mmCIF file of C-alpha atoms and ligand atoms in Angstrom:
data_model
loop_
_atom_site.group_PDB
_atom_site.id
_atom_site.type_symbol
_atom_site.label_atom_id
_atom_site.label_comp_id
_atom_site.label_asym_id
_atom_site.label_seq_id
_atom_site.Cartn_x
_atom_site.Cartn_y
_atom_site.Cartn_z
ATOM 1 C CA MET A 1 0.003 0.058 0.120
ATOM 2 C CA ASN A 2 2.664 2.289 0.600
ATOM 3 C CA GLU A 3 4.609 1.660 -2.824
ATOM 4 C CA PRO A 4 2.262 3.610 -5.199
ATOM 5 C CA TYR A 5 2.033 6.606 -2.560
ATOM 6 C CA SER A 6 5.686 6.930 -1.626
ATOM 7 C CA PRO A 7 6.938 7.925 -5.256
ATOM 8 C CA ALA A 8 3.890 9.905 -5.902
ATOM 9 C CA THR A 9 3.814 11.943 -2.638
ATOM 10 C CA PRO A 10 7.239 13.682 -3.072
ATOM 11 C CA ARG A 11 6.387 14.473 -6.656
ATOM 12 C CA PRO A 12 3.467 17.029 -5.986
ATOM 13 C CA ILE A 13 5.438 18.645 -3.224
ATOM 14 C CA SER A 14 8.728 19.077 -5.290
ATOM 15 C CA SER A 15 6.682 20.205 -8.133
ATOM 16 C CA THR A 16 5.095 23.085 -6.119
ATOM 17 C CA SER A 17 8.112 23.886 -3.836
ATOM 18 C CA PRO A 18 10.552 25.520 -6.321
ATOM 19 C CA SER A 19 7.746 28.212 -7.215
ATOM 20 C CA THR A 20 6.646 28.805 -3.685
ATOM 21 C CA MET A 21 10.219 28.960 -2.702
ATOM 22 C CA LYS A 22 10.858 31.573 -5.306
ATOM 23 C CA MET A 23 8.044 33.575 -4.318
ATOM 24 C CA PHE A 24 9.034 33.241 -0.677
ATOM 25 C CA MET A 25 12.699 34.163 -1.395
ATOM 26 C CA GLY A 26 11.511 37.124 -3.495
ATOM 27 C CA PHE A 27 9.274 38.398 -0.801
ATOM 28 C CA LEU A 28 12.129 37.973 1.664
ATOM 29 C CA THR A 29 14.369 39.838 -0.472
ATOM 30 C CA VAL A 30 11.818 42.674 -0.914
ATOM 31 C CA PHE A 31 11.412 42.580 2.825
ATOM 32 C CA ILE A 32 15.053 42.763 3.679
ATOM 33 C CA VAL A 33 15.636 45.453 1.060
ATOM 34 C CA ALA A 34 12.636 47.643 2.539
ATOM 35 C CA GLN A 35 13.879 47.063 6.056
ATOM 36 C CA MET A 36 17.515 48.269 5.121
ATOM 37 C CA ILE A 37 16.042 51.035 3.337
ATOM 38 C CA GLY A 38 13.949 51.891 6.273
ATOM 39 C CA THR A 39 16.689 51.522 8.548
ATOM 40 C CA VAL A 40 18.857 53.986 6.635
ATOM 41 C CA LEU A 41 15.906 56.459 6.527
ATOM 42 C CA PHE A 42 15.415 56.100 10.106
ATOM 43 C CA CYS A 43 19.188 56.820 11.064
ATOM 44 C CA LEU A 44 19.005 59.700 8.974
ATOM 45 C CA TYR A 45 15.974 60.993 10.562
ATOM 46 C CA LEU A 46 17.649 60.261 14.020
ATOM 47 C CA HIS A 47 20.730 61.889 13.044
ATOM 48 C CA MET A 48 18.915 65.268 11.809
ATOM 49 C CA LYS A 49 16.888 65.045 15.160
ATOM 50 C CA MET A 50 19.934 64.637 17.303
ATOM 51 C CA ASP A 51 21.393 67.745 15.601
ATOM 52 C CA LYS A 52 18.283 69.722 16.380
ATOM 53 C CA MET A 53 18.389 68.450 19.896
ATOM 54 C CA GLU A 54 21.852 69.767 20.295
ATOM 55 C CA GLU A 55 21.153 72.891 18.973
ATOM 56 C CA VAL A 56 18.268 73.255 21.371
ATOM 57 C CA LEU A 57 20.463 71.987 24.222
ATOM 58 C CA SER A 58 22.964 74.465 23.520
ATOM 59 C CA LEU A 59 20.345 77.317 23.502
ATOM 60 C CA ASN A 60 19.145 75.946 26.692
ATOM 61 C CA GLU A 61 22.434 76.539 28.074
ATOM 62 C CA ASP A 62 22.614 79.873 26.794
ATOM 63 C CA TYR A 63 19.251 80.502 28.538
ATOM 64 C CA ILE A 64 20.534 79.108 31.790
ATOM 65 C CA PHE A 65 23.488 81.376 31.584
ATOM 66 C CA LEU A 66 21.514 84.502 30.925
ATOM 67 C CA ARG A 67 19.005 83.583 33.855
ATOM 68 C CA LYS A 68 22.097 83.301 36.049
ATOM 69 C CA VAL A 69 23.447 86.702 35.306
ATOM 70 C CA GLN A 70 20.011 88.259 35.777
ATOM 71 C CA LYS A 71 19.887 86.493 39.166
ATOM 72 C CA CYS A 72 23.374 87.602 39.810
ATOM 73 C CA GLN A 73 22.429 91.062 39.280
ATOM 74 C CA THR A 74 19.840 90.944 42.226
ATOM 75 C CA ALA A 75 20.757 91.243 45.634
ATOM 76 C CA GLU A 76 19.737 87.684 46.837
ATOM 77 C CA GLY A 77 21.299 86.122 43.829
ATOM 78 C CA GLN A 78 24.526 87.754 45.001
ATOM 79 C CA LYS A 79 24.333 86.064 48.410
ATOM 80 C CA SER A 80 23.385 82.441 47.016
ATOM 81 C CA THR A 81 26.469 80.428 47.077
ATOM 82 C CA LEU A 82 24.851 78.088 44.658
ATOM 83 C CA LEU A 83 25.530 80.499 41.706
ATOM 84 C CA ASP A 84 29.099 81.231 41.333
ATOM 85 C CA CYS A 85 28.250 84.968 40.705
ATOM 86 C CA GLU A 86 31.590 86.323 40.163
ATOM 87 C CA LYS A 87 32.467 83.925 37.635
ATOM 88 C CA ILE A 88 29.519 84.169 35.745
ATOM 89 C CA LEU A 89 29.303 88.110 35.901
ATOM 90 C CA LYS A 90 33.105 87.896 34.568
ATOM 91 C CA GLY A 91 32.057 85.690 31.788
ATOM 92 C CA PHE A 92 29.250 87.999 31.031
ATOM 93 C CA GLN A 93 31.464 91.052 31.038
ATOM 94 C CA ASP A 94 33.999 89.226 28.723
ATOM 95 C CA LEU A 95 31.266 88.286 26.164
ATOM 96 C CA GLN A 96 29.937 91.879 26.404
ATOM 97 C CA CYS A 97 33.745 93.106 25.694
ATOM 98 C CA LYS A 98 33.655 90.733 22.637
ATOM 99 C CA VAL A 99 30.654 92.499 21.400
ATOM 100 C CA HIS A 100 31.280 96.238 22.317
ATOM 101 C CA CYS A 101 34.878 97.048 23.187
ATOM 102 C CA CYS A 102 34.812 97.944 26.821
ATOM 103 C CA TRP A 103 38.120 99.283 28.011
ATOM 104 C CA ALA A 104 36.566 101.668 30.522
ATOM 105 C CA ASP A 105 36.489 99.505 33.603
ATOM 106 C CA LYS A 106 39.423 97.398 32.360
ATOM 107 C CA ASP A 107 41.863 96.585 35.264
ATOM 108 C CA PRO A 108 45.031 98.494 34.409
ATOM 109 C CA ALA A 109 46.843 95.686 36.306
ATOM 110 C CA GLU A 110 45.716 93.409 33.494
ATOM 111 C CA GLY A 111 47.816 95.129 31.154
ATOM 112 C CA GLY A 112 47.773 93.486 27.747
ATOM 113 C CA GLY A 113 45.354 90.895 29.165
ATOM 114 C CA GLY A 114 42.347 93.016 27.831
ATOM 115 C CA LEU A 115 41.753 93.408 23.915
ATOM 116 C CA PRO A 116 44.405 95.772 22.823
ATOM 117 C CA ALA A 117 43.476 95.283 19.153
ATOM 118 C CA GLU A 118 39.823 96.306 19.557
ATOM 119 C CA LYS A 119 40.872 99.284 21.846
ATOM 120 C CA ARG A 120 38.772 102.264 20.969
ATOM 121 C CA GLN A 121 41.098 105.142 19.665
ATOM 122 C CA PRO A 122 40.235 108.459 21.575
ATOM 123 C CA ILE A 123 38.607 110.824 18.916
ATOM 124 C CA ALA A 124 41.188 113.726 19.179
ATOM 125 C CA ALA A 125 43.009 116.112 16.739
ATOM 126 C CA HIS A 126 45.581 118.922 17.440
ATOM 127 C CA LEU A 127 46.743 120.916 14.595
ATOM 128 C CA ALA A 128 49.389 123.806 14.401
ATOM 129 C CA GLY A 129 48.808 126.964 12.503
ATOM 130 C CA GLN A 130 49.927 126.998 8.937
ATOM 131 C CA LYS A 131 51.024 130.316 7.564
ATOM 132 C CA SER A 132 49.567 131.686 4.723
ATOM 133 C CA SER A 133 50.818 134.447 2.368
ATOM 134 C CA LYS A 134 47.661 136.478 2.481
ATOM 135 C CA ALA A 135 44.954 137.404 4.773
ATOM 136 C CA VAL A 136 42.478 134.768 5.185
ATOM 137 C CA SER A 137 39.009 134.580 6.769
ATOM 138 C CA VAL A 138 39.205 131.102 7.993
ATOM 139 C CA LEU A 139 42.904 130.019 9.498
ATOM 140 C CA GLU A 140 44.623 126.952 8.165
ATOM 141 C CA TRP A 141 46.306 124.406 9.958
ATOM 142 C CA LYS A 142 48.659 121.383 9.533
ATOM 143 C CA THR A 143 49.318 118.168 11.310
ATOM 144 C CA THR A 144 52.076 118.063 13.769
ATOM 145 C CA MET A 145 54.848 115.216 14.910
ATOM 146 C CA TYR A 146 53.167 114.563 18.104
ATOM 147 C CA GLY A 147 49.569 116.034 17.601
ATOM 148 C CA PRO A 148 46.917 113.267 17.264
ATOM 149 C CA THR A 149 44.726 113.026 14.348
ATOM 150 C CA ASN A 150 41.758 110.568 13.920
ATOM 151 C CA ASN A 151 39.581 109.142 11.097
ATOM 152 C CA ALA A 152 36.487 110.443 12.961
ATOM 153 C CA ILE A 153 37.674 114.048 12.532
ATOM 154 C CA SER A 154 38.378 115.140 8.998
ATOM 155 C CA TYR A 155 39.958 118.326 7.794
ATOM 156 C CA GLN A 156 38.976 120.703 5.034
ATOM 157 C CA GLU A 157 40.040 124.163 4.235
ATOM 158 C CA GLY A 158 40.632 125.112 7.680
ATOM 159 C CA LYS A 159 37.920 123.344 9.168
ATOM 160 C CA LEU A 160 37.492 120.492 11.331
ATOM 161 C CA LYS A 161 34.489 118.070 10.755
ATOM 162 C CA VAL A 162 33.486 115.648 13.358
ATOM 163 C CA LYS A 163 32.044 112.239 12.129
ATOM 164 C CA GLU A 164 30.197 111.426 15.448
ATOM 165 C CA ALA A 165 27.789 113.528 17.382
ATOM 166 C CA GLY A 166 28.656 113.972 20.994
ATOM 167 C CA LEU A 167 30.323 116.520 23.254
ATOM 168 C CA TYR A 168 33.759 117.974 22.376
ATOM 169 C CA TYR A 169 36.194 120.185 23.890
ATOM 170 C CA ILE A 170 37.265 122.670 21.103
ATOM 171 C CA TYR A 171 40.354 124.769 21.745
ATOM 172 C CA SER A 172 42.788 126.966 20.091
ATOM 173 C CA GLN A 173 45.439 129.445 20.892
ATOM 174 C CA VAL A 174 46.649 132.118 18.557
ATOM 175 C CA SER A 175 49.916 134.126 19.107
ATOM 176 C CA PHE A 176 50.018 137.482 17.175
ATOM 177 C CA CYS A 177 52.070 140.736 16.880
ATOM 178 C CA THR A 178 50.455 143.866 18.163
ATOM 179 C CA LYS A 179 51.398 147.086 16.989
ATOM 180 C CA ALA A 180 50.981 150.027 19.108
ATOM 181 C CA ALA A 181 49.517 152.185 16.445
ATOM 182 C CA THR A 182 46.174 149.979 15.880
ATOM 183 C CA SER A 183 43.518 150.609 18.312
ATOM 184 C CA ALA A 184 40.960 147.863 17.532
ATOM 185 C CA PRO A 185 41.507 144.884 19.738
ATOM 186 C CA PHE A 186 42.875 141.603 18.207
ATOM 187 C CA THR A 187 40.337 138.899 18.562
ATOM 188 C CA LEU A 188 40.283 135.048 18.196
ATOM 189 C CA TYR A 189 36.843 133.511 17.160
ATOM 190 C CA ILE A 190 35.964 129.997 17.054
ATOM 191 C CA TYR A 191 33.000 129.476 14.765
ATOM 192 C CA LEU A 192 30.415 126.423 14.253
ATOM 193 C CA TYR A 193 30.458 126.368 10.538
ATOM 194 C CA LEU A 194 26.647 126.228 9.138
ATOM 195 C CA PRO A 195 26.471 125.859 5.372
ATOM 196 C CA MET A 196 22.632 126.897 5.170
ATOM 197 C CA GLU A 197 22.729 129.750 7.705
ATOM 198 C CA GLU A 198 25.069 132.328 9.488
ATOM 199 C CA ASP A 199 28.076 130.496 11.133
ATOM 200 C CA ARG A 200 27.383 130.492 14.919
ATOM 201 C CA LEU A 201 30.029 131.949 17.069
ATOM 202 C CA LEU A 202 31.310 129.550 19.885
ATOM 203 C CA LEU A 203 34.245 131.275 21.467
ATOM 204 C CA LYS A 204 35.815 134.567 21.482
ATOM 205 C CA GLY A 205 38.920 136.043 23.015
ATOM 206 C CA LEU A 206 40.136 139.710 22.732
ATOM 207 C CA ASP A 207 43.290 141.305 23.457
ATOM 208 C CA THR A 208 43.784 145.078 23.552
ATOM 209 C CA HIS A 209 46.974 146.165 22.254
ATOM 210 C CA SER A 210 50.118 146.875 24.246
ATOM 211 C CA THR A 211 51.300 150.200 24.862
ATOM 212 C CA SER A 212 54.876 149.443 24.377
ATOM 213 C CA LYS A 213 56.651 151.446 21.352
ATOM 214 C CA SER A 214 58.067 148.409 19.885
ATOM 215 C CA LEU A 215 57.056 147.296 16.370
ATOM 216 C CA CYS A 216 55.986 143.718 17.655
ATOM 217 C CA ASP A 217 54.568 142.839 21.106
ATOM 218 C CA LEU A 218 54.047 138.919 20.962
ATOM 219 C CA GLN A 219 50.955 138.087 22.742
ATOM 220 C CA SER A 220 48.419 134.859 22.924
ATOM 221 C CA ILE A 221 44.982 134.457 23.210
ATOM 222 C CA ARG A 222 43.665 130.751 24.253
ATOM 223 C CA GLU A 223 40.072 129.760 24.312
ATOM 224 C CA GLY A 224 38.232 126.373 24.860
ATOM 225 C CA GLY A 225 35.138 125.014 25.799
ATOM 226 C CA VAL A 226 32.898 121.913 25.541
ATOM 227 C CA PHE A 227 30.120 121.965 22.731
ATOM 228 C CA LYS A 228 27.392 119.462 21.739
ATOM 229 C CA LEU A 229 28.219 118.942 18.074
ATOM 230 C CA ARG A 230 25.933 116.948 15.512
ATOM 231 C CA GLU A 231 27.331 114.409 13.052
ATOM 232 C CA GLY A 232 28.915 116.389 10.392
ATOM 233 C CA ASP A 233 29.516 119.760 12.276
ATOM 234 C CA MET A 234 32.564 121.787 11.051
ATOM 235 C CA VAL A 235 34.325 124.316 13.349
ATOM 236 C CA PHE A 236 36.724 126.672 12.429
ATOM 237 C CA VAL A 237 39.131 129.627 13.642
ATOM 238 C CA ASN A 238 39.528 133.059 12.545
ATOM 239 C CA VAL A 239 40.893 136.221 13.775
ATOM 240 C CA THR A 240 40.274 139.928 12.982
ATOM 241 C CA ASP A 241 43.669 140.253 11.104
ATOM 242 C CA SER A 242 45.413 136.953 9.990
ATOM 243 C CA THR A 243 48.446 138.747 8.700
ATOM 244 C CA LEU A 244 49.329 139.520 12.376
ATOM 245 C CA VAL A 245 49.450 135.854 13.469
ATOM 246 C CA ASN A 246 52.634 134.267 14.691
ATOM 247 C CA TYR A 247 53.379 130.710 13.466
ATOM 248 C CA ASN A 248 56.505 129.814 15.521
ATOM 249 C CA HIS A 249 56.423 126.087 16.815
ATOM 250 C CA GLY A 250 53.796 125.682 19.440
ATOM 251 C CA SER A 251 52.456 129.251 19.426
ATOM 252 C CA THR A 252 49.323 128.855 17.412
ATOM 253 C CA TYR A 253 47.195 125.706 17.375
ATOM 254 C CA PHE A 254 43.748 124.296 17.002
ATOM 255 C CA GLY A 255 42.229 121.223 18.525
ATOM 256 C CA ILE A 256 39.205 119.143 19.340
ATOM 257 C CA PHE A 257 38.654 116.015 21.308
ATOM 258 C CA LYS A 258 35.410 114.062 21.844
ATOM 259 C CA LEU A 259 34.710 113.614 25.772
HETATM 260 C C1 LIG B 301 35.270 135.258 10.686
HETATM 261 O O1 LIG B 301 34.200 134.279 10.324
HETATM 262 C C2 LIG B 301 32.973 134.807 10.570
HETATM 263 C C3 LIG B 301 31.897 133.740 10.566
HETATM 264 O O2 LIG B 301 32.014 133.244 9.239
HETATM 265 C C4 LIG B 301 32.654 135.891 9.632
HETATM 266 O O3 LIG B 301 31.426 136.511 9.820
HETATM 267 C C5 LIG B 301 33.728 136.946 9.757
HETATM 268 O O4 LIG B 301 33.543 138.000 8.887
HETATM 269 C C6 LIG B 301 35.187 136.349 9.833
HETATM 270 N N1 LIG B 301 36.260 137.379 10.206
HETATM 271 C C7 LIG B 301 37.157 137.629 9.288
HETATM 272 C C8 LIG B 301 38.153 138.831 9.755
HETATM 273 O O5 LIG B 301 37.385 137.298 8.081
#
């Protein structure tokens, strides 16, 4: 009874098994490939997510730092030993220093420990009188060896122009010869130049002539004051008689500096 079955039974199985096997293998391959693609995509997604998380975490750190700074600025915060206020505030100051360049409260003992490259150049200019052959209505000036100049102050035809608005100390000295014969006082003026309207007088110094009989009595008038200038304002110096001005070294000068 067994004989007719035994050869017959494996036959139908063996005839169907290759196709099912093929199908099964195909499914398996598709499944594995799909899984691989899925895994790769998931890894990619995870990686991107991690990057975002890192960003959020670092922002969170910044936020905590700022909260600490805020707390340290209050009286109770400073008492708290939990916050290392000194360190935190120092860190914050360093950060501020990088943004603006604070050198006002920089410890001089630190010396070069600050930010020498970013140190703000003081805005100042000091010029010496420039002799001119004819009488001029605006005195002219030249730079000197030790007198500072600055990009924020420009010079044109006797006038000093400020780039930044602010408080400025403006000063000038003019030395001049006086002749006994003339009676009108020699006057030194500092004007604010206004292109659209009449120039505004800022400072004025007068000197009446000496009574001595010599041809040239050397005298000086010096004046200076603080003024609020706007961006682009120009100031200049003139005198009643520019032919009397003495241009010896150090005698006649014009300068300005920002407070
Ligand atoms: C000095 O400048 C003022 C203002 O521009 C002007 O009115 C005056 O005439 C000038 N003085 C001389 C002597 O040029």
